[in-house]
Coordinates of C-alpha atoms in Angstrom, one line a residue:
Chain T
X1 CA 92.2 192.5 83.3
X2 CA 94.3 190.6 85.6
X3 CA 94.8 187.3 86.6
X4 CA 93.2 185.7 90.2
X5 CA 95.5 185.7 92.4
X6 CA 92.9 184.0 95.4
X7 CA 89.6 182.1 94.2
X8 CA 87.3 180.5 96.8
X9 CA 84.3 178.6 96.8
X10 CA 82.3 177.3 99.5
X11 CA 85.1 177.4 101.3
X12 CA 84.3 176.0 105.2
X13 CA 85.7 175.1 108.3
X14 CA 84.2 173.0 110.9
X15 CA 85.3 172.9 114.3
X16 CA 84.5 170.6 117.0
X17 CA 83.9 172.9 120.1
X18 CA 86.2 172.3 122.5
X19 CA 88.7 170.8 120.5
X20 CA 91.1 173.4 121.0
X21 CA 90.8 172.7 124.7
X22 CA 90.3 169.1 125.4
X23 CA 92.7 166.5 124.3
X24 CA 91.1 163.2 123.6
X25 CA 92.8 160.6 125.7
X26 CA 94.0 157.2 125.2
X27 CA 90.9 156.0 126.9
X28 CA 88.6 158.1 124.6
X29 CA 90.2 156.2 121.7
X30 CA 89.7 152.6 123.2
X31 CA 86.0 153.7 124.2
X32 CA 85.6 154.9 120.5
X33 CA 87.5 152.0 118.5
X34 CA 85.0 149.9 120.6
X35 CA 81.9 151.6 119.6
X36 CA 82.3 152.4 115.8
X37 CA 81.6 148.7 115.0
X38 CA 78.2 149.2 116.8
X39 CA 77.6 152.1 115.6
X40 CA 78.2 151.4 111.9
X41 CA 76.4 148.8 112.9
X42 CA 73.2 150.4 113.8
X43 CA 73.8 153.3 110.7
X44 CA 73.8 150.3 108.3
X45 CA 70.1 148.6 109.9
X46 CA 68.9 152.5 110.0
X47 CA 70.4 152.1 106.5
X48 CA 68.4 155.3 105.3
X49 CA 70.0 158.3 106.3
X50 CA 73.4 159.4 105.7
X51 CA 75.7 160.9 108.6
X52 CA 74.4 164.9 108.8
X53 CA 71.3 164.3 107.3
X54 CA 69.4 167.2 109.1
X55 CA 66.0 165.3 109.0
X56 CA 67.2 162.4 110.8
X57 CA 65.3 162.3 114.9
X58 CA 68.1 160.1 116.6
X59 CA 69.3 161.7 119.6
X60 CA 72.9 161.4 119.2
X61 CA 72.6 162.6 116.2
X62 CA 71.4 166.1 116.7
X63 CA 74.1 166.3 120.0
X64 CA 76.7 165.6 116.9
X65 CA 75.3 168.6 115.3
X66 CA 75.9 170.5 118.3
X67 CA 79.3 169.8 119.3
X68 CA 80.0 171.6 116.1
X69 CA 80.8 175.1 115.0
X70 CA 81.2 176.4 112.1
X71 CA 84.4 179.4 111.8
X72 CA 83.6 179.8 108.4
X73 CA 80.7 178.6 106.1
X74 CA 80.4 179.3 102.4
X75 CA 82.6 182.1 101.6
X76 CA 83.5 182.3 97.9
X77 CA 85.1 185.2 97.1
X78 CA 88.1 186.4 94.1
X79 CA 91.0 188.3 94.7
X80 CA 92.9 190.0 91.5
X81 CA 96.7 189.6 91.4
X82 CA 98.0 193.2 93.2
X83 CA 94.8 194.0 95.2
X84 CA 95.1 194.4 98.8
X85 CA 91.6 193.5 100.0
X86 CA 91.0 194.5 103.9
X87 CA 88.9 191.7 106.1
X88 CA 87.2 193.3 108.9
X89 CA 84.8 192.1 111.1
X90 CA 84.1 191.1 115.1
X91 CA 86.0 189.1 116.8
X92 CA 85.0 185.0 116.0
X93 CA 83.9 186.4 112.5
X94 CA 86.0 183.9 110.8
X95 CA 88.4 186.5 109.7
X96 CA 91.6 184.4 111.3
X97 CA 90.4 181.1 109.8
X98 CA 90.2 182.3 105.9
X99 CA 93.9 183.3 106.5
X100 CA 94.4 179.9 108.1
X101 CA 92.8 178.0 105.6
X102 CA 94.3 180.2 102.4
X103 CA 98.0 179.7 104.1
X104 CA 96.9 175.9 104.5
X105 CA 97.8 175.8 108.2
X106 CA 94.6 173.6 108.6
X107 CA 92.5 172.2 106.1
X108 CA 89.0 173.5 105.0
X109 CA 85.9 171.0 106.1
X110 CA 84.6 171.4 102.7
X111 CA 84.6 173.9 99.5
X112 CA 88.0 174.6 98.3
X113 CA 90.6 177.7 98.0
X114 CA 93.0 178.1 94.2
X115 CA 95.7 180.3 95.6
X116 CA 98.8 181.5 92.4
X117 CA 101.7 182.3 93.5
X118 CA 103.6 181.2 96.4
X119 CA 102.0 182.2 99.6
X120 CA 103.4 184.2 102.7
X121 CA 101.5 184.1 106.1
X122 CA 102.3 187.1 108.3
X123 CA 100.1 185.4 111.2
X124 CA 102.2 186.3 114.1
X125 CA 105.5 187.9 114.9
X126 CA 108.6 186.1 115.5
X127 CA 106.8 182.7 113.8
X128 CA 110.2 180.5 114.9
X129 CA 112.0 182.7 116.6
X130 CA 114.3 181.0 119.3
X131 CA 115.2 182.8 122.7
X132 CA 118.3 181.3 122.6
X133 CA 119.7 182.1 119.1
X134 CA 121.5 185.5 117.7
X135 CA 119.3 187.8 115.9
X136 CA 121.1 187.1 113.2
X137 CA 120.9 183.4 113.6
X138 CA 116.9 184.1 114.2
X139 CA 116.4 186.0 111.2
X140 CA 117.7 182.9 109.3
X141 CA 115.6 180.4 111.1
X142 CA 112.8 182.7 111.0
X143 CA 112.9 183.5 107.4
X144 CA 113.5 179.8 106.3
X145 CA 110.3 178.9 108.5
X146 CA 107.9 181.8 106.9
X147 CA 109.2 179.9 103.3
X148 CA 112.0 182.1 102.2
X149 CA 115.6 180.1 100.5
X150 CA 119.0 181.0 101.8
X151 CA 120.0 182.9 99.6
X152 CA 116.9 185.2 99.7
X153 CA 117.8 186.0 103.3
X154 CA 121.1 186.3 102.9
X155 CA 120.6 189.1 100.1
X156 CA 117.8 191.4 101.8
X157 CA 120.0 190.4 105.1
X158 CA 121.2 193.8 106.1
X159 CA 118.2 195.4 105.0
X160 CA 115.8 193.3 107.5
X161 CA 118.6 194.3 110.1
X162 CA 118.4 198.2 109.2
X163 CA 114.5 198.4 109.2
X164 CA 114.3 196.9 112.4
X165 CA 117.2 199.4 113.8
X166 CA 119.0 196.5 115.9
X167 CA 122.5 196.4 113.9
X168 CA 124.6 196.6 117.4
X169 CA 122.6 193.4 119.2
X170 CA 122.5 191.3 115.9
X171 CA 124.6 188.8 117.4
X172 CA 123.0 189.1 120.9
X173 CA 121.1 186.1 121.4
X174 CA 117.4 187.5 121.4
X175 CA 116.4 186.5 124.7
X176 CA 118.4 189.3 126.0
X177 CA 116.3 191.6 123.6
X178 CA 113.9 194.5 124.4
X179 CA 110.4 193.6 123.5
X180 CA 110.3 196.6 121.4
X181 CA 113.8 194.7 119.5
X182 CA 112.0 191.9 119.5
X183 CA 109.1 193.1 117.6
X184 CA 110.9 195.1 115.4
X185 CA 113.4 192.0 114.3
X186 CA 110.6 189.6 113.9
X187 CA 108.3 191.8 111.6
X188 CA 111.0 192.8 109.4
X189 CA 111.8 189.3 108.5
X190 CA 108.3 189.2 107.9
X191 CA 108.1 192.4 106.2
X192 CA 110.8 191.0 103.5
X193 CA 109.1 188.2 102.5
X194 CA 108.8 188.3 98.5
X195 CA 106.4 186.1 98.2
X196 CA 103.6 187.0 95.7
X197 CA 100.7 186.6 98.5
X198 CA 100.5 188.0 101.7
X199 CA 97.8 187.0 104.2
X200 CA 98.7 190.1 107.3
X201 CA 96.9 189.2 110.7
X202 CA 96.7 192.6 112.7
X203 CA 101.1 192.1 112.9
X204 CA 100.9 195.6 113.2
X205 CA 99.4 196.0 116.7
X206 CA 103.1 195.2 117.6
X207 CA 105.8 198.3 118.3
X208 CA 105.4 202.1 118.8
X209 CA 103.7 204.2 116.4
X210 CA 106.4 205.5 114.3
X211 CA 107.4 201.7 113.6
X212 CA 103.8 201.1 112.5
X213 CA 103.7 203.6 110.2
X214 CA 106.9 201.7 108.9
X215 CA 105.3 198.9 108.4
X216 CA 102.2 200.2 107.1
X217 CA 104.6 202.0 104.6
X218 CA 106.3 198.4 103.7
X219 CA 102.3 197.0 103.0
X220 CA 101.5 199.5 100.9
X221 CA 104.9 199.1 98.6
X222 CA 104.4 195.6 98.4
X223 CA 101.2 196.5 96.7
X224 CA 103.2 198.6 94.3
X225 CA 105.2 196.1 93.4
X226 CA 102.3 194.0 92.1
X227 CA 101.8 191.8 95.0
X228 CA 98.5 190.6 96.7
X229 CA 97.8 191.7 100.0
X230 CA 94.8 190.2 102.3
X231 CA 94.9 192.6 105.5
X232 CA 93.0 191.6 108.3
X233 CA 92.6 194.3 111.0
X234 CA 90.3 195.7 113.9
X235 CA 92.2 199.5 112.7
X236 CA 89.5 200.5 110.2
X237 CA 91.5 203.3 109.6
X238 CA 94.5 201.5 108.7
X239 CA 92.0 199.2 106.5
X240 CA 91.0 202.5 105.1
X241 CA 93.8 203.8 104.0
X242 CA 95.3 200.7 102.6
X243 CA 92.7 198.8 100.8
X244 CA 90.3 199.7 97.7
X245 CA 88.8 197.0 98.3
X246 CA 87.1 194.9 102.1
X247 CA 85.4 191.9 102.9
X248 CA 83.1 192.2 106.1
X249 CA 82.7 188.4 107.6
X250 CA 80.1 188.0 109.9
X251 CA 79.7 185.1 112.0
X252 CA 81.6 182.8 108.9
X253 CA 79.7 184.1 106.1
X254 CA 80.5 187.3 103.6
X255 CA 78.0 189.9 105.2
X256 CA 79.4 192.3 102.5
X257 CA 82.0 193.2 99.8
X258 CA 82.7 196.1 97.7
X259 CA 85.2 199.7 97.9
X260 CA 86.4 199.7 101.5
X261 CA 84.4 203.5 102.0
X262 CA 81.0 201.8 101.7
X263 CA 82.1 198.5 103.3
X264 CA 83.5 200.4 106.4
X265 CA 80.3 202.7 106.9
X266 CA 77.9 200.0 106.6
X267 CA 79.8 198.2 109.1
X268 CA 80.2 201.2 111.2
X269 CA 76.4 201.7 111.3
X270 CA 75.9 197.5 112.2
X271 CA 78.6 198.2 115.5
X272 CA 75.8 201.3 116.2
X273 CA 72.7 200.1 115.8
X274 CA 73.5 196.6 117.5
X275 CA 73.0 198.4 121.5
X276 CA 70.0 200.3 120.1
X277 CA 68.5 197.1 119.1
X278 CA 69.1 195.3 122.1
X279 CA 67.8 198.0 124.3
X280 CA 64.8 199.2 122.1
Chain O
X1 CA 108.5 183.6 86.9
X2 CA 106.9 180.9 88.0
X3 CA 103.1 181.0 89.2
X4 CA 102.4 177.7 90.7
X5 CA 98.7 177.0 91.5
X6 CA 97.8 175.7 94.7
X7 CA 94.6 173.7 95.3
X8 CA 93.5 173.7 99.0
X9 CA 90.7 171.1 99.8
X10 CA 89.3 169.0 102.1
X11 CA 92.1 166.0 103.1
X12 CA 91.7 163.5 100.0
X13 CA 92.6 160.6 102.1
X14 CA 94.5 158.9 99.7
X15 CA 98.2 158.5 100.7
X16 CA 100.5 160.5 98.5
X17 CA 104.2 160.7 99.7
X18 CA 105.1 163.9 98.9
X19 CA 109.0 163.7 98.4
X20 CA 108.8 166.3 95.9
X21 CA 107.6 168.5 98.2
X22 CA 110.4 167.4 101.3
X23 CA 113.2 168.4 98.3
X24 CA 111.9 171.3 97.7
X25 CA 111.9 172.0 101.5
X26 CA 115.4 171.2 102.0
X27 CA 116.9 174.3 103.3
X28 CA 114.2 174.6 106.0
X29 CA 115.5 170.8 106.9
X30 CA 118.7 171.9 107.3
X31 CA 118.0 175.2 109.4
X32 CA 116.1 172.8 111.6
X33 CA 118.6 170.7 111.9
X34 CA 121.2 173.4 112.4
X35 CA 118.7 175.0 115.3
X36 CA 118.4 171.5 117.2
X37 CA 122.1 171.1 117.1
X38 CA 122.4 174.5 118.3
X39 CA 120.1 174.5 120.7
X40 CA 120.2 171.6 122.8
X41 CA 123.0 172.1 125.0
X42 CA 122.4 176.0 124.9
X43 CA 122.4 177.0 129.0
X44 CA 124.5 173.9 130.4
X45 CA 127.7 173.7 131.8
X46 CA 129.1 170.7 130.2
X47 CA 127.3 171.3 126.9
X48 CA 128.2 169.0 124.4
X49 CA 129.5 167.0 126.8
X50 CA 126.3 165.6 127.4
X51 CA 126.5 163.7 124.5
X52 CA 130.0 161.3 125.5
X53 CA 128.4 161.0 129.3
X54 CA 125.2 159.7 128.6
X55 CA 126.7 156.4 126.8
X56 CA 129.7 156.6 128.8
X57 CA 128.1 156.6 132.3
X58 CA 125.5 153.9 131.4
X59 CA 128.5 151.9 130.6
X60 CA 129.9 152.1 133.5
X61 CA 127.1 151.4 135.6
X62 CA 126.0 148.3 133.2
X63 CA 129.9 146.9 133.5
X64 CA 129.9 147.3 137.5
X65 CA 126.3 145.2 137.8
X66 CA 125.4 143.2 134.7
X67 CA 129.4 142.6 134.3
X68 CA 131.3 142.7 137.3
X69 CA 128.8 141.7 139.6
X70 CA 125.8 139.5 137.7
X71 CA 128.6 138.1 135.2
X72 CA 126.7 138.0 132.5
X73 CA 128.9 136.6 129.3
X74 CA 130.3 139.0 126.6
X75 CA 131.5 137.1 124.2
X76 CA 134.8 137.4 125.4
X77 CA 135.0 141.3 125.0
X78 CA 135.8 143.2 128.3
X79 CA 133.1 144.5 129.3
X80 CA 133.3 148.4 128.7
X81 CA 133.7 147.5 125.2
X82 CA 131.2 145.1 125.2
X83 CA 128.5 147.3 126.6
X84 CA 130.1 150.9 124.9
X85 CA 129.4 149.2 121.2
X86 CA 126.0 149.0 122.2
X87 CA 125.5 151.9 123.9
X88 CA 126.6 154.2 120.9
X89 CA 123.5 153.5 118.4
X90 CA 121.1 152.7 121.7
X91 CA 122.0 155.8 123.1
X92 CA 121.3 157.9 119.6
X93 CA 118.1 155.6 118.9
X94 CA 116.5 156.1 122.2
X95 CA 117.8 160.4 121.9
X96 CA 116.2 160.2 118.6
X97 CA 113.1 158.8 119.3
X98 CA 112.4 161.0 122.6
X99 CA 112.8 163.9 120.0
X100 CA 111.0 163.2 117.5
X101 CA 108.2 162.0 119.9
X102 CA 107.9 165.4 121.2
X103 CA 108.8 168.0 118.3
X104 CA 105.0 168.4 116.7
X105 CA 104.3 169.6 120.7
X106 CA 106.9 171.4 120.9
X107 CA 106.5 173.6 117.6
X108 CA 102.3 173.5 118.4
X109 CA 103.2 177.5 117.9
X110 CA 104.7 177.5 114.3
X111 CA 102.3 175.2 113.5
X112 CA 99.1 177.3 114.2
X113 CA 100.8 179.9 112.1
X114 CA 102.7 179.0 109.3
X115 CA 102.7 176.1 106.5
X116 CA 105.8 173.7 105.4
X117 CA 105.5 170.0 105.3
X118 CA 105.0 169.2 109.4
X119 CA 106.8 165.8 108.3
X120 CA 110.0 167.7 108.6
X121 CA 110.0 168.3 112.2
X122 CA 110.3 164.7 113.0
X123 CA 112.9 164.5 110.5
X124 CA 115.1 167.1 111.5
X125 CA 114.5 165.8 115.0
X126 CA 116.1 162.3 114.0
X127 CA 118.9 163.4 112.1
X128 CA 119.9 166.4 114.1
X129 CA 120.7 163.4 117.2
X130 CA 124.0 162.3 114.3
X131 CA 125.9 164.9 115.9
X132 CA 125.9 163.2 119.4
X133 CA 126.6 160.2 118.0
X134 CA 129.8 161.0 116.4
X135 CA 131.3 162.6 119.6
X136 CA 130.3 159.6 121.3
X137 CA 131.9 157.5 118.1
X138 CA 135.2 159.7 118.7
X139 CA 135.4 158.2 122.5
X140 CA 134.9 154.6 120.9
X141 CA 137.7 155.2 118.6
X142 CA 139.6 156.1 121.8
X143 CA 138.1 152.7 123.5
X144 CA 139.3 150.3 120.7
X145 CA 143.0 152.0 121.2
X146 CA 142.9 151.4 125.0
X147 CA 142.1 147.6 124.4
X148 CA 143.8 147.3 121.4
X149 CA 141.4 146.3 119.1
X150 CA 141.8 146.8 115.5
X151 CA 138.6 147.0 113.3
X152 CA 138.8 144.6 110.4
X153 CA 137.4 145.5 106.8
X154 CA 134.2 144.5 108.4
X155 CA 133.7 148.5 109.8
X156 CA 132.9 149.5 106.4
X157 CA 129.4 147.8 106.8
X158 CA 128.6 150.0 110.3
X159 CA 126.7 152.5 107.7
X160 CA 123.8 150.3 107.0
X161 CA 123.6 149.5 110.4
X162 CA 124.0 153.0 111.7
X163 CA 121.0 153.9 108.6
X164 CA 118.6 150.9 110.2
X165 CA 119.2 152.7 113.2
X166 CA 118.1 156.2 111.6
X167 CA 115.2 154.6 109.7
X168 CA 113.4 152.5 113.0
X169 CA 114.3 156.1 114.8
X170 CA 112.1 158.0 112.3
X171 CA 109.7 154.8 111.2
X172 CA 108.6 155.0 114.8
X173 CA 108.9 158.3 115.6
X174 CA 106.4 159.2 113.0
X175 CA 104.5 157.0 114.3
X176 CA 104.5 158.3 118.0
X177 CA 104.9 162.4 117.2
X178 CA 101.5 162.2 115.6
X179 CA 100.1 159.8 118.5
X180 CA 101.6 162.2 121.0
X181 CA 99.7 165.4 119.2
X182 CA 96.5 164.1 119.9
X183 CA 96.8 161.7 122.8
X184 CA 99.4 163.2 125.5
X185 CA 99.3 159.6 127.2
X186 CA 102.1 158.8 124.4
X187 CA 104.8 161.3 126.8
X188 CA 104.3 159.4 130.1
X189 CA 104.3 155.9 128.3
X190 CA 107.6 156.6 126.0
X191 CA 109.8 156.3 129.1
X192 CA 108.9 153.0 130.0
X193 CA 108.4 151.3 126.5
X194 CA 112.0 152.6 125.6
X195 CA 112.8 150.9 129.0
X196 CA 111.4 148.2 127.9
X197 CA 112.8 147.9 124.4
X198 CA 116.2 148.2 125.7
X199 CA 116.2 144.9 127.5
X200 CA 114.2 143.6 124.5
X201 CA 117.8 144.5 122.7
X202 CA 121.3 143.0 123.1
X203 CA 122.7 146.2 125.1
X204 CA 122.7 144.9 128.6
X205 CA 123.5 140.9 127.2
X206 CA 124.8 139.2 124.5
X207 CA 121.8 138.4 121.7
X208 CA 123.5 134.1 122.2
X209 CA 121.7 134.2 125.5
X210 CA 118.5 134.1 123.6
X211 CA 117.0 130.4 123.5
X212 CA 117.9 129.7 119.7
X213 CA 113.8 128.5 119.4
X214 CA 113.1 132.5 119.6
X215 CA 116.1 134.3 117.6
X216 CA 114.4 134.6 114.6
X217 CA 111.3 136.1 116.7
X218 CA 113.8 138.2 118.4
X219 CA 116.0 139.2 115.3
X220 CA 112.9 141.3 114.1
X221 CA 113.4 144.0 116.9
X222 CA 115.3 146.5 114.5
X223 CA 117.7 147.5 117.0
X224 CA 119.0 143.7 117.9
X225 CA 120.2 143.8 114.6
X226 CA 121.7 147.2 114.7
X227 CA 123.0 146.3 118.2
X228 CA 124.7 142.7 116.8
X229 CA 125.4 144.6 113.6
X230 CA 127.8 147.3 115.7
X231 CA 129.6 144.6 117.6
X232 CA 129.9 142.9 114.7
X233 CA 131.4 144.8 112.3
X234 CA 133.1 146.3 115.0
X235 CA 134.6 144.3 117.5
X236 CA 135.1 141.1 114.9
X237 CA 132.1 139.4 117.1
X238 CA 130.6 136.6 115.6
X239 CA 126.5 137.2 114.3
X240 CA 124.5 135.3 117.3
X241 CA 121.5 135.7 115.6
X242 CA 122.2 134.2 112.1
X243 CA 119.7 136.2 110.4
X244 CA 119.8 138.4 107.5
X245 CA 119.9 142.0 107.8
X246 CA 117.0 141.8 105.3
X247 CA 114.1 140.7 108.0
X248 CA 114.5 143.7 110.1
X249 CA 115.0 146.2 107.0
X250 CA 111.5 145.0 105.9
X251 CA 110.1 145.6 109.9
X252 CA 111.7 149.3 109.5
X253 CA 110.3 149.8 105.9
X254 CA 106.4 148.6 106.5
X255 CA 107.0 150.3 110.3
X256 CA 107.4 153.6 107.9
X257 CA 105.2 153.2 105.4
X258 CA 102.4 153.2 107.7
X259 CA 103.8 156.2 109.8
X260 CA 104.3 158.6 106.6
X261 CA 100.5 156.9 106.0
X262 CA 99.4 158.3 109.6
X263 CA 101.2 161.1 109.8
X264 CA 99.9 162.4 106.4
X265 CA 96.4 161.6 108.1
X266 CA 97.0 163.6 111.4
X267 CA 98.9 166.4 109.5
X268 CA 95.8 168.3 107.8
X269 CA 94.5 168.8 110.9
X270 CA 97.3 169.2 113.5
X271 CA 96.9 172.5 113.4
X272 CA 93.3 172.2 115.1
X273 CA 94.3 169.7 117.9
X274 CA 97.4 170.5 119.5

């Protein structure tokens, strides 16, 4: 049997709605540095409760409660060393914050994540890519940023260069790029990362068709080779062919997780029978 | 090969300076260093030039009014000299801290996507302003031949004060890139309070028209030191404020303690607020 590669329990993440949005201002700071003392104040004659006690009647408590979301609540899940596991789920499922949280991006609001080996996050293309730099001078920056050494880059160098077919413009500075180049550059740094865990965020929705089947292609060696692959995707198809194994998130929680086949279908028949409800 | 295990929890709170972790990080230091330098005078005309006009214009201006025209004393230096000494670590301090105020902003992107210690963004920031420095070092050179001056052993001592100069830079840019994530007030107000720390400094004046009741009050603004310290070793000036370098290295070294301290704080969950 082999070793975990990804171990999770109760892992969490708590957002503040509207945080994303809304920076807090100076003011808001004043207003709250001001208030804590009261408010400590009061929690300490109330005494009983602790903060997030769900039985507790105060007022501003309960709006607390509802400023929050949770993007992900409980999931505990185990990943073997050279499993590619496939994520699906709707959008706001939580699919994007696991990857978050597992390539420590932001932290989890509670429960915790053991990840071995050293961990590379395929969230976006072109992560560090600079307009104004080469292609070649990108690829470096780029590849140093997604947590590869020098001398890594330097030796799968021409290789990035030939996957992503742009040897003529590699010292064009990017900006003067097709988006096509551009999309093709950037994932091929990606694609060369030799880290041991790769968390893949729908990066192949980017180029034409015959470059996604490239990449697919380069996902599915890097399984060969023994690495661990979490693949999040809306393509079920591309989930289907790539993944024994697929974790359906629903709404932060693990709805489901087993072979991909029966994962898939049972997911397929939830997207179905979710009109027929409503209308029936 | 080596597996390592990585725990990822909730913030701990406790402040752990992870300088392990900035080693093992080094190469992505110095591609963002390399990037900055690269970068900055990308799509100008001048380019580089930028970096000998900014000190060299200011000194002008400051020797036609403060000098030529207010009269204020310099010590006995002419007054290009006088105010160019100061201008050179002002120039890179005030550069450095504008950079390193605005780089956790700036990379908001990289952030949401990728991990590496977010501490190294205001570092590169900080050091990547060295560059500028030296071109506008090389026109000093050229200064100190036009009036003749010739440094004394004392210019082997400009290190530490160029190094107080880096540390306040990044002490209080830590402090203010992790204030300007969260509070955007912090871009609007840096302006003016690097306004005002200027004429809190010795550039425009010598530090001896400072009642002697306040020096020592005044000798804890890192950057009168620096300032004093350039002339000083520099210009064979004599040390106005009579202090020890010591007072100010201490300001610098608490000032950074609490940023790494705050920035750690902020950093688990920049990701979520900028």
């Amino acid at each position: 049997m082999s070793e975990i590669a990804i171990r999770t329990e109760g892992l969490s993440k708590r957002y503040r709605i509207g945080q994303l949005r809304r920076h807090p201002s100076l003011r808001d700071l004043l207003e709250q540095s001001i208030r804590a003392p009261f408010r400590a104040l009061r929690r300490a004659i109330d005494g009983t409760h602790p903060p997030g006690d769900g039985h507790s009647g105060s007022a501003s408590r309960s709006v607390d409660t509802e400023n929050f979301v949770w993007a992900l609540r409980n999931v505990s899940l185990q990943v073997r060393a050279g499993e590619v596991v496939g994520i699906i789920g709707s959008n706001g499922s939580g699919k994007s914050t696991l990857l978050k949280l597992l390539s420590r991006v932001t932290r989890p609001t509670a429960g915790h994540a053991d990840v071995r080996g050293r961990v590379g996050s395929l969230l976006d293309v072109g992560t560090g890519f600079h307009p104004e730099l080469t292609g070649r001078e990108n690829t470096f920056l780029s590849g140093a940023i997604l947590g590869m050494t020098k001398a890594e880059i330097a030796h799968r160098f021409n290789e990035m260069v030939a996957f992503a077919e742009v040897e003529k413009f590699i010292d064009t500075p990017v900006k003067h790029y097709s988006t096509g180049m551009f999309l093709r550059l950037a994932f091929s740094v990606a694609a060369h990362l030799e880290h041991e865990i790769l968390l893949v965020d729908e990066i192949l929705a980017a180029g034409d068709a015959a470059f996604q089947r490239k990449c697919l292609q380069r996902i599915a060696n890097a399984a060969k080779e023994g690495r661990t692959v979490l693949y999040v995707s809306h393509q079920l198809e591309q989930v289907r062919g790539l993944c024994q194994r697929s974790i359906w998130l629903d709404a932060g929680s693990i709805r489901l997780a087993g072979p991909t086949s029966d994962v898939i279908s049972h997911y397929e028949e939830a997207l179905t029978s979710v009109p027929a409800n409503s209308t029936g | 090969m080596e597996t390592p295990l990585v725990r990822i929890a909730p913030a701990a709170g406790s402040l752990n300076l992870n300088l392990l972790e900035i080693w093992q990080y080094r190469e992505l230091l110095y591609f963002l260093i390399w990037r900055n330098i690269k970068v900055r005078y990308k799509q100008t005309i001048i380019g580089a030039g930028w970096a000998i006009i900014q000190p060299f214009l200011t000194m002008v201006i400051f020797s036609l009014f403060f000098g030529m025209l207010a009269r204020l004393p310099s010590e006995g230096l002419p007054y290009p000299i006088f105010y160019y000494s100061a201008l050179l670590p002002w120039v890179y301090f005030a550069n450095a801290l504008n950079q390193a105020t605005h780089t956790i902003v700036e990379h908001q992107h990289v952030i949401a996507k990728t991990y590496f210690p977010r501490v190294l963004l205001p570092i590169s920031a900080v050091l990547s302003g060295l560059v500028d420095f030296a071109l506008a070092f090389v026109v000093f050179v050229g200064m100190m031949v036009w009036y003749r001056i010739m440094p004394s052993a004392r210019a082997l001592a400009l290190p530490l004060f160029l190094l107080l100069a880096i540390s306040a830079a990044l002490a209080i840019g830590l402090w203010l890139s992790a204030l300007n994530a969260m509070y955007r007030d912090v871009r609007y107000a840096l302006p003016y309070a690097v306004q005002l720390w200027m004429f809190a400094s010795p550039v425009a004046y010598p530090s001896s028209l400072v009642p002697e009741g306040w020096r020592w009050i005044y000798a804890l603004n890192p950057m009168a030191t620096v300032i004093e310290g350039f002339r000083w070793a520099l210009l064979g000036q004599g040390w106005p404020l009579g202090n020890s370098i010591l007072g100010p290295a201490a300001v610098v070294f608490l000032l950074m303690v609490g940023g790494f301290a705050y920035f750690q704080r902020v950093e688990g969950t920049i990701a979520d607020i900028v």
